Amino acid sequence: DQQAKEAAAAEQAKKGLVQRGLEKVTAVGRSLFGNRHKDAMVSQMAASGITDPKEQAMFLAQLDHESGGFTKMEESFSYKSAARLMQVSGSARKQGQPAVEQAMARGPEAIAELMYGGRMGNKNPGDAFAFRGRGAIQLTGRDNYTRAGKALGIDLANNPELAAEPENSAKIAAWYWKTNKLTTAAKNGDVRAVTKTINGGANGLDDRTAKYGKYLSAAKAGAFNVSPATASIPAARPVR
């Protein structure tokens, strides 16, 4: 009868609205990815078994923040002031403002030495700068480069610049994620816990949280469900 037809039409219209909404969210999710680094990261999630929407959202949100929107794949040390450097680096704070100002006057290599010299396996002159943060996860320190390289079959110890290449950056990020057992916290939506593991504190927590919400909407719509392009990533000892 007419009433049944009207009800069916209303239901169909409702489904159409929902579908259009999902398509819009999916499009937003995919629009976030427009460069090789982002594309490689999405493919690597599939290869590494990161398929839960919450984990996908957390993985991408954290890496998005760490890499400045997947645009900064190598640490530049271009701090505007000693105060800013001391704000983000505990090692710099321990050295004190005069030492920080001197390092900034001398250039990136000196800043790297101030921040990373004598730790994370950086024992030789120049190690701190050579093994500076690279890739979306900002892999840092000779020991971490060596461990990641050994696990992934990439000679990062002798060619640290390879860590900044899209496919390698994605593999390193997934390896780091699995190695540090971030899946549970990610699936729980615990942005603070994941941030603490990656960053050592809570730097950028508000931005990471906002990005997580944005990526989660897209992930729930299936925006990041793609076929894996590479094999799964082996785990190794924690790197931080």
XYZ file of N, CA and C in Angstrom:
720
model
N 0.821 -1.199 0.000
C 0.000 0.000 0.000
C 0.863 1.259 0.000
N 0.202 2.442 -0.015
C 0.933 3.701 -0.116
C 1.831 3.962 1.091
N 1.339 3.596 2.253
C 2.101 3.818 3.481
C 3.391 3.001 3.489
N 3.291 1.777 3.017
C 4.469 0.907 2.953
C 5.479 1.443 1.953
N 4.967 1.945 0.836
C 5.862 2.507 -0.183
C 6.600 3.738 0.344
N 5.863 4.581 1.069
C 6.472 5.784 1.634
C 7.537 5.420 2.675
N 7.259 4.407 3.466
C 8.214 3.961 4.481
C 9.478 3.408 3.826
N 9.284 2.645 2.746
C 10.421 2.066 2.029
C 11.265 3.170 1.386
N 10.578 4.167 0.837
C 11.285 5.278 0.213
C 12.089 6.062 1.244
N 11.494 6.260 2.430
C 12.180 6.983 3.505
C 13.411 6.215 3.976
N 13.260 4.895 4.067
C 14.385 4.054 4.491
C 15.515 4.096 3.474
N 15.142 4.067 2.201
C 16.137 4.124 1.135
C 16.872 5.459 1.144
N 16.108 6.527 1.374
C 16.712 7.861 1.446
C 17.687 7.952 2.616
N 17.301 7.341 3.730
C 18.149 7.334 4.913
C 19.453 6.606 4.627
N 19.349 5.446 3.970
C 20.543 4.676 3.627
C 21.448 5.466 2.685
N 20.809 6.175 1.753
C 21.582 6.972 0.820
C 22.343 8.072 1.517
N 21.696 8.698 2.510
C 22.347 9.767 3.271
C 23.540 9.240 4.046
N 23.331 8.078 4.685
C 24.427 7.459 5.446
C 25.584 7.100 4.514
N 25.251 6.522 3.365
C 26.286 6.119 2.408
C 27.085 7.319 1.920
N 26.343 8.418 1.626
C 27.037 9.623 1.176
C 27.952 10.169 2.268
N 27.480 10.039 3.529
C 28.299 10.492 4.649
C 29.576 9.676 4.763
N 29.433 8.356 4.615
C 30.598 7.474 4.684
C 31.570 7.753 3.549
N 31.017 7.983 2.366
C 31.867 8.277 1.222
C 32.633 9.579 1.430
N 31.976 10.541 2.069
C 32.626 11.819 2.327
C 33.765 11.663 3.310
N 33.504 10.890 4.393
C 34.554 10.651 5.389
C 35.724 9.904 4.769
N 35.399 8.904 3.945
C 36.445 8.143 3.272
C 37.281 9.040 2.375
N 36.620 9.924 1.665
C 37.333 10.850 0.783
C 38.233 11.768 1.573
N 37.758 12.212 2.745
C 38.575 13.062 3.601
C 39.811 12.306 4.056
N 39.581 11.033 4.444
C 40.718 10.229 4.889
C 41.757 10.088 3.810
N 41.309 9.809 2.588
C 42.257 9.606 1.502
C 42.908 10.907 1.060
N 42.181 12.025 1.268
C 42.757 13.304 0.874
C 43.913 13.690 1.779
N 43.980 13.040 2.955
C 45.087 13.311 3.861
C 46.384 12.740 3.309
N 46.265 11.849 2.343
C 47.420 11.177 1.791
C 47.631 11.602 0.350
N 48.681 12.368 0.144
C 48.939 12.850 -1.200
C 50.395 12.806 -1.572
N 51.229 12.274 -0.676
C 52.639 12.157 -1.021
C 53.141 10.739 -0.752
N 54.329 10.459 -1.210
C 54.873 9.095 -1.123
C 54.997 8.607 0.311
N 55.332 9.502 1.226
C 55.502 9.098 2.621
C 54.179 8.620 3.217
N 53.108 9.344 2.949
C 51.807 8.961 3.474
C 51.301 7.671 2.826
N 51.460 7.582 1.517
C 51.018 6.384 0.806
C 51.760 5.145 1.300
N 53.065 5.290 1.484
C 53.874 4.163 1.964
C 53.451 3.754 3.369
N 53.083 4.732 4.204
C 52.688 4.429 5.574
C 51.381 3.639 5.614
N 50.434 3.999 4.762
C 49.159 3.284 4.716
C 49.362 1.845 4.235
N 50.174 1.662 3.215
C 50.473 0.315 2.719
C 51.173 -0.511 3.788
N 52.077 0.140 4.534
C 52.824 -0.586 5.548
C 51.945 -0.999 6.721
N 50.936 -0.218 7.017
C 50.001 -0.617 8.072
C 49.384 -1.967 7.726
N 48.948 -2.111 6.485
C 48.340 -3.366 6.056
C 49.343 -4.505 6.139
N 50.561 -4.236 5.708
C 51.600 -5.268 5.724
C 51.944 -5.708 7.132
N 51.786 -4.804 8.084
C 52.162 -5.092 9.471
C 50.983 -5.514 10.334
N 49.818 -5.677 9.713
C 48.662 -6.139 10.468
C 48.002 -5.072 11.316
N 48.238 -3.819 10.991
C 47.600 -2.725 11.719
C 46.287 -2.427 11.000
N 45.234 -3.132 11.394
C 43.952 -3.050 10.688
C 42.811 -2.543 11.560
N 42.987 -2.554 12.870
C 41.963 -2.024 13.760
C 41.858 -0.513 13.572
N 40.655 0.037 13.384
C 40.504 1.475 13.141
C 41.168 2.367 14.189
N 41.040 1.999 15.458
C 41.649 2.822 16.507
C 43.176 2.786 16.423
N 43.705 1.605 16.129
C 45.155 1.501 16.014
C 45.650 2.233 14.771
N 44.927 2.118 13.683
C 45.292 2.841 12.466
C 45.320 4.349 12.729
N 44.271 4.835 13.399
C 44.166 6.259 13.687
C 45.299 6.729 14.586
N 45.629 5.933 15.584
C 46.696 6.308 16.508
C 48.051 6.299 15.804
N 48.281 5.278 15.019
C 49.538 5.144 14.271
C 49.755 6.364 13.380
N 48.744 6.703 12.601
C 48.866 7.818 11.665
C 48.925 9.160 12.373
N 48.147 9.316 13.442
C 48.147 10.581 14.180
C 49.508 10.864 14.795
N 50.097 9.844 15.392
C 51.400 10.033 16.030
C 52.483 10.353 15.000
N 52.470 9.635 13.889
C 53.477 9.857 12.859
C 53.265 11.187 12.144
N 52.021 11.553 11.979
C 51.686 12.852 11.382
C 52.285 13.966 12.229
N 52.105 13.859 13.538
C 52.649 14.889 14.432
C 54.169 14.899 14.416
N 54.761 13.714 14.538
C 56.227 13.619 14.615
C 56.910 14.176 13.366
N 56.251 14.050 12.221
C 56.876 14.442 10.951
C 56.330 15.748 10.369
N 55.577 16.484 11.196
C 55.036 17.739 10.695
C 54.129 17.554 9.493
N 53.195 16.618 9.631
C 52.288 16.348 8.520
C 52.922 15.552 7.403
N 53.839 14.662 7.760
C 54.553 13.816 6.793
C 55.369 14.652 5.800
N 55.909 15.754 6.275
C 56.723 16.616 5.408
C 58.163 16.757 5.885
N 58.414 16.461 7.159
C 59.761 16.641 7.707
C 60.343 15.274 8.055
N 61.215 14.786 7.204
C 61.768 13.451 7.380
C 63.213 13.469 7.881
N 63.701 14.637 8.212
C 65.065 14.734 8.747
C 65.130 15.896 9.724
N 65.635 15.645 10.913
C 65.726 16.665 11.947
C 66.625 17.807 11.478
N 66.141 19.030 11.612
C 66.867 20.177 11.057
C 67.629 20.977 12.102
N 67.226 20.880 13.371
C 67.832 21.646 14.466
C 67.672 23.150 14.275
N 66.645 23.560 13.573
C 66.431 24.983 13.313
C 65.531 25.597 14.387
N 66.051 25.644 15.596
C 65.299 26.204 16.709
C 65.412 27.729 16.709
N 64.305 28.398 17.020
C 64.279 29.853 16.967
C 64.961 30.497 18.170
N 65.016 29.770 19.265
C 65.623 30.334 20.468
C 66.138 29.236 21.381
N 67.037 29.607 22.292
C 67.563 28.665 23.273
C 66.433 28.176 24.174
N 65.507 29.062 24.477
C 64.384 28.694 25.341
C 63.547 27.590 24.705
N 63.326 27.692 23.396
C 62.536 26.672 22.705
C 63.266 25.340 22.689
N 64.550 25.355 22.435
C 65.341 24.130 22.422
C 65.314 23.465 23.793
N 65.450 24.279 24.832
C 65.436 23.741 26.187
C 64.048 23.222 26.568
N 63.026 23.761 25.945
C 61.665 23.309 26.214
C 61.426 21.904 25.695
N 61.988 21.584 24.533
C 61.721 20.294 23.904
C 62.785 19.242 24.190
N 63.935 19.654 24.708
C 65.030 18.713 24.941
C 65.497 18.717 26.393
N 65.289 17.571 27.051
C 65.757 17.436 28.424
C 67.270 17.518 28.514
N 67.957 16.962 27.519
C 69.420 17.010 27.508
C 69.910 18.448 27.423
N 69.239 19.257 26.616
C 69.613 20.661 26.492
C 69.389 21.400 27.808
N 68.285 21.100 28.469
C 67.997 21.747 29.754
C 69.073 21.437 30.783
N 69.532 20.191 30.771
C 70.563 19.797 31.729
C 71.874 20.543 31.498
N 72.149 20.888 30.239
C 73.388 21.585 29.908
C 73.353 23.044 30.341
N 72.163 23.612 30.400
C 72.032 25.004 30.827
C 72.000 25.969 29.648
N 71.414 27.123 29.857
C 71.210 28.076 28.771
C 72.496 28.572 28.116
N 73.558 28.885 28.876
C 74.790 29.345 28.214
C 75.336 28.330 27.214
N 75.328 27.049 27.599
C 75.827 25.999 26.710
C 74.928 25.855 25.488
N 73.640 25.987 25.695
C 72.691 25.893 24.586
C 72.902 27.038 23.602
N 73.074 28.234 24.111
C 73.293 29.395 23.253
C 74.586 29.267 22.459
N 75.618 28.726 23.089
C 76.893 28.520 22.385
C 76.722 27.507 21.250
N 76.004 26.425 21.537
C 75.789 25.398 20.520
C 74.994 25.968 19.346
N 73.997 26.769 19.638
C 73.177 27.362 18.581
C 74.000 28.314 17.715
N 74.938 28.981 18.316
C 75.792 29.896 17.563
C 76.744 29.139 16.645
N 77.070 27.903 17.015
C 78.022 27.101 16.236
C 77.348 26.328 15.101
N 76.053 26.071 15.220
C 75.353 25.411 14.125
C 74.761 24.055 14.457
N 74.114 23.410 13.465
C 73.382 22.152 13.659
C 74.208 21.020 14.274
N 75.447 20.852 13.830
C 76.264 19.761 14.361
C 76.471 19.913 15.867
N 76.705 21.143 16.310
C 76.915 21.395 17.737
C 75.629 21.176 18.530
N 74.507 21.560 17.951
C 73.226 21.346 18.625
C 72.949 19.849 18.759
N 73.242 19.112 17.699
C 73.047 17.661 17.735
C 73.907 17.029 18.827
N 75.129 17.479 18.919
C 76.040 16.951 19.944
C 75.522 17.261 21.342
N 75.001 18.451 21.513
C 74.445 18.859 22.805
C 73.265 17.966 23.193
N 72.426 17.657 22.215
C 71.221 16.891 22.482
C 71.454 15.392 22.577
N 72.309 14.856 21.711
C 72.427 13.403 21.580
C 73.824 12.836 21.810
N 74.794 13.693 21.983
C 76.162 13.204 22.150
C 76.335 12.365 23.412
N 77.065 11.252 23.284
C 77.368 10.419 24.444
C 76.232 9.533 24.909
N 75.183 9.427 24.128
C 74.089 8.525 24.501
C 73.467 7.908 23.255
N 72.629 6.893 23.454
C 71.991 6.154 22.352
C 73.021 5.584 21.383
N 74.203 5.256 21.903
C 75.232 4.663 21.065
C 76.086 5.666 20.309
N 75.846 6.945 20.496
C 76.634 7.985 19.822
C 77.937 8.222 20.588
N 78.972 7.535 20.156
C 80.252 7.593 20.852
C 81.339 8.325 20.072
N 81.233 8.282 18.754
C 82.264 8.893 17.911
C 81.917 10.334 17.559
N 82.941 11.146 17.293
C 82.680 12.520 16.857
C 81.800 12.525 15.600
N 80.767 13.303 15.617
C 79.876 13.380 14.465
C 78.708 12.417 14.498
N 78.724 11.444 15.409
C 77.629 10.472 15.480
C 76.288 11.143 15.755
N 76.277 12.090 16.656
C 75.022 12.721 17.056
C 74.308 13.357 15.869
N 75.086 13.987 14.987
C 74.489 14.624 13.819
C 74.175 13.594 12.738
N 75.078 12.645 12.536
C 74.881 11.629 11.502
C 73.649 10.782 11.778
N 73.398 10.490 13.052
C 72.269 9.647 13.430
C 71.165 10.473 14.086
N 70.936 11.646 13.517
C 69.859 12.524 13.981
C 68.503 11.942 13.592
N 67.457 12.546 14.081
C 66.122 12.044 13.809
C 65.785 11.996 12.333
N 65.353 10.831 11.854
C 64.947 10.680 10.453
C 63.718 9.793 10.356
N 63.010 9.953 9.243
C 61.802 9.180 9.011
C 60.631 9.740 9.807
N 59.458 9.222 9.546
C 58.264 9.715 10.223
C 58.324 9.518 11.729
N 58.967 8.451 12.183
C 59.072 8.177 13.613
C 60.240 8.919 14.243
N 61.061 9.562 13.411
C 62.254 10.283 13.874
C 63.205 9.349 14.643
N 63.603 8.292 13.975
C 64.588 7.360 14.517
C 65.862 8.127 14.847
N 66.390 7.938 16.064
C 67.518 8.745 16.517
C 68.551 7.892 17.257
N 69.831 8.140 17.001
C 70.911 7.476 17.724
C 71.473 6.265 16.997
N 72.798 6.102 17.063
C 73.457 4.989 16.371
C 72.880 3.636 16.762
N 72.640 3.419 18.060
C 72.112 2.129 18.499
C 70.764 1.830 17.855
N 69.894 2.817 17.801
C 68.567 2.613 17.236
C 68.624 2.382 15.729
N 69.498 3.094 15.047
C 69.685 2.868 13.616
C 70.194 1.446 13.369
N 71.128 1.025 14.193
C 71.715 -0.304 14.025
C 70.671 -1.396 14.251
N 69.867 -1.250 15.308
C 68.840 -2.248 15.617
C 67.772 -2.309 14.535
N 67.318 -1.144 14.115
C 66.292 -1.110 13.075
C 66.829 -1.694 11.774
N 68.037 -1.318 11.429
C 68.645 -1.816 10.197
C 68.812 -3.321 10.203
N 69.236 -3.852 11.341
C 69.424 -5.302 11.459
C 68.089 -6.024 11.328
N 67.050 -5.494 11.955
C 65.738 -6.135 11.911
C 65.122 -6.097 10.520
N 65.392 -5.018 9.786
C 64.743 -4.811 8.499
C 65.606 -5.162 7.296
N 66.879 -5.493 7.536
C 67.765 -5.819 6.424
C 68.178 -4.602 5.619
N 68.313 -3.461 6.290
C 68.744 -2.216 5.643
C 70.009 -1.740 6.349
N 71.031 -1.387 5.604
C 72.290 -0.977 6.218
C 72.227 0.482 6.673
N 71.461 0.699 7.742
C 71.297 2.051 8.258
C 72.522 2.530 9.027
N 73.289 1.616 9.584
C 74.469 2.014 10.339
C 75.492 2.711 9.457
N 75.637 2.243 8.220
C 76.594 2.856 7.296
C 75.944 3.854 6.337
N 74.623 3.802 6.263
C 73.894 4.710 5.373
C 72.670 5.263 6.089
N 72.872 6.042 7.132
C 71.735 6.511 7.935
C 70.711 7.326 7.161
N 71.134 7.954 6.066
C 70.203 8.769 5.285
C 69.068 7.946 4.671
N 69.270 6.617 4.566
C 68.228 5.749 3.995
C 66.959 5.737 4.848
N 67.094 6.091 6.116
C 65.934 6.077 7.013
C 64.880 7.101 6.623
N 65.270 8.081 5.827
C 64.338 9.140 5.436
C 63.561 8.812 4.164
N 63.924 7.731 3.468
C 63.217 7.371 2.246
C 61.829 6.825 2.582
N 60.816 7.113 1.758
C 59.429 6.767 2.087
C 59.192 5.336 2.548
N 59.611 4.367 1.737
C 59.349 2.971 2.079
C 60.110 2.561 3.342
N 61.344 3.010 3.473
C 62.123 2.681 4.666
C 61.541 3.353 5.896
N 61.129 4.592 5.753
C 60.518 5.311 6.866
C 59.287 4.570 7.366
N 58.470 4.070 6.452
C 57.258 3.341 6.819
C 57.598 2.029 7.522
N 58.591 1.311 6.992
C 58.998 0.049 7.622
C 59.538 0.278 9.027
N 60.344 1.318 9.170
C 60.921 1.632 10.486
C 59.829 1.993 11.479
N 58.856 2.780 11.035
C 57.768 3.189 11.918
C 56.965 1.977 12.394
N 56.648 1.072 11.482
C 55.886 -0.119 11.842
C 56.703 -1.028 12.753
N 57.993 -1.168 12.455
C 58.875 -1.969 13.307
C 58.941 -1.386 14.715
N 59.096 -0.093 14.808
C 59.154 0.582 16.112
C 57.852 0.364 16.875
N 56.734 0.487 16.171
C 55.412 0.336 16.784
C 55.250 -1.056 17.383
N 55.607 -2.067 16.617
C 55.470 -3.444 17.078
C 56.484 -3.767 18.175
N 57.698 -3.281 17.985
C 58.749 -3.551 18.958
C 58.410 -2.989 20.328
N 57.814 -1.832 20.350
C 57.474 -1.178 21.608
C 56.062 -1.506 22.092
N 55.425 -2.486 21.421
C 54.136 -3.024 21.883
C 53.101 -1.923 22.133
N 52.874 -1.117 21.115
C 51.946 0.004 21.245
C 50.508 -0.340 20.844
N 50.297 -1.558 20.385
C 48.972 -1.949 19.899
C 47.873 -1.818 20.949
N 48.108 -2.333 22.153
C 47.068 -2.322 23.183
C 46.658 -0.906 23.555
N 47.636 -0.059 23.828
C 47.329 1.325 24.186
C 46.617 2.034 23.042
N 47.027 1.722 21.819
C 46.401 2.346 20.648
C 44.948 1.920 20.516
N 44.680 0.632 20.680
C 43.311 0.136 20.562
C 42.421 0.655 21.690
N 43.051 1.047 22.800
C 42.307 1.636 23.912
C 42.101 3.133 23.724
N 42.675 3.685 22.661
C 42.548 5.112 22.412
C 43.342 5.959 23.381
N 44.383 5.380 23.988
C 45.171 6.083 25.009
C 46.276 6.908 24.347
N 45.936 8.114 23.927
C 46.887 8.974 23.233
C 48.078 9.309 24.127
N 47.823 9.573 25.390
C 48.898 9.951 26.307
C 49.933 8.844 26.468
N 49.472 7.604 26.634
C 50.392 6.487 26.827
C 51.258 6.257 25.597
N 50.651 6.307 24.418
C 51.415 6.111 23.185
C 52.396 7.252 22.996
N 51.960 8.459 23.294
C 52.836 9.634 23.170
C 54.037 9.515 24.087
N 53.823 9.047 25.303
C 54.924 8.915 26.261
C 55.971 7.938 25.761
N 55.527 6.835 25.146
C 56.474 5.856 24.618
C 57.289 6.435 23.468
N 56.618 7.139 22.578
C 57.287 7.677 21.397
C 58.130 8.897 21.711
N 57.590 9.781 22.528
C 58.204 11.080 22.769
C 58.972 11.168 24.080
N 58.644 10.286 25.024
C 59.290 10.346 26.324
C 58.591 11.285 27.284
N 57.531 11.935 26.810
C 56.788 12.868 27.644
C 55.411 13.090 27.059
N 54.972 14.341 27.073
C 53.651 14.658 26.542
C 53.705 15.825 25.564
N 54.844 16.014 24.907
C 54.969 17.112 23.945
C 53.949 16.962 22.815
N 53.232 18.032 22.532
C 52.282 18.019 21.425
C 51.050 17.180 21.668
N 50.704 16.928 22.913
C 49.587 16.025 23.217
C 48.274 16.520 22.621
N 48.010 17.802 22.689
C 46.756 18.343 22.143
C 46.659 18.111 20.634
N 47.763 18.357 19.939
C 47.770 18.163 18.489
C 47.624 16.689 18.139
N 48.301 15.837 18.871
C 48.204 14.395 18.627
C 46.767 13.909 18.860
N 46.131 14.437 19.898
C 44.764 14.044 20.214
C 43.796 14.499 19.125
N 43.977 15.718 18.655
C 43.115 16.237 17.589
C 43.288 15.427 16.307
N 44.523 15.102 15.986
C 44.789 14.307 14.790
C 44.205 12.904 14.933
N 44.270 12.362 16.132
C 43.708 11.031 16.365
C 42.216 11.019 16.052
N 41.494 12.029 16.520
C 40.070 12.104 16.256
C 39.771 12.214 14.772
N 40.578 12.988 14.083
C 40.393 13.181 12.645
C 40.631 11.884 11.881
N 41.717 11.207 12.221
C 42.029 9.955 11.531
C 41.052 8.845 11.902
N 40.540 8.876 13.125
C 39.642 7.809 13.554
C 38.355 7.804 12.727
N 37.829 8.977 12.437
C 36.621 9.051 11.611
C 36.851 8.415 10.247
N 37.995 8.721 9.658
C 38.320 8.161 8.347
C 38.583 6.664 8.433
N 39.273 6.241 9.501
C 39.592 4.819 9.657
C 38.329 3.979 9.827
N 37.369 4.491 10.575
C 36.127 3.752 10.791
C 35.348 3.593 9.488
N 35.574 4.517 8.561
C 34.907 4.439 7.261
C 35.679 3.570 6.277
N 36.800 3.002 6.735
C 37.574 2.103 5.888
C 38.520 2.797 4.931
N 38.841 4.067 5.217
C 39.681 4.836 4.296
C 41.090 4.282 4.148
N 41.553 3.542 5.133
C 42.939 3.085 5.107
C 43.076 1.581 4.910
N 42.015 0.940 4.466
C 42.065 -0.495 4.205
C 42.563 -0.731 2.783
N 43.838 -1.037 2.674
C 44.448 -1.282 1.365
C 45.190 -2.605 1.396
N 45.563 -3.082 0.238
C 46.338 -4.318 0.152
C 47.779 -4.030 0.524
N 48.401 -4.881 1.336
C 49.792 -4.656 1.728
C 50.727 -4.706 0.533
N 51.698 -3.795 0.548
C 52.644 -3.735 -0.560
C 53.929 -4.484 -0.246
N 54.149 -4.749 1.041
C 55.390 -5.403 1.451
C 55.105 -6.451 2.508
N 56.129 -7.214 2.852
C 55.976 -8.260 3.859
C 55.873 -7.657 5.248
N 55.424 -8.484 6.200
C 55.306 -8.032 7.574
C 56.666 -7.657 8.149
N 56.637 -6.823 9.167
C 57.857 -6.322 9.783
C 58.210 -7.150 11.007
N 59.442 -7.640 11.110
C 59.848 -8.407 12.280
C 60.014 -7.505 13.488
N 59.855 -8.068 14.653
C 60.051 -7.300 15.885
C 61.504 -7.423 16.333
N 61.911 -6.541 17.208
C 63.266 -6.578 17.762
C 63.223 -5.952 19.138
N 64.386 -5.798 19.757
C 64.409 -5.223 21.090
C 63.931 -3.782 21.080
N 63.324 -3.314 22.212
C 62.901 -1.919 22.287
C 64.059 -0.975 21.999
N 63.776 0.147 21.351
C 64.834 1.065 20.953
C 64.901 2.310 21.798
N 63.946 2.502 22.716
C 63.985 3.678 23.602
C 63.582 3.299 25.000
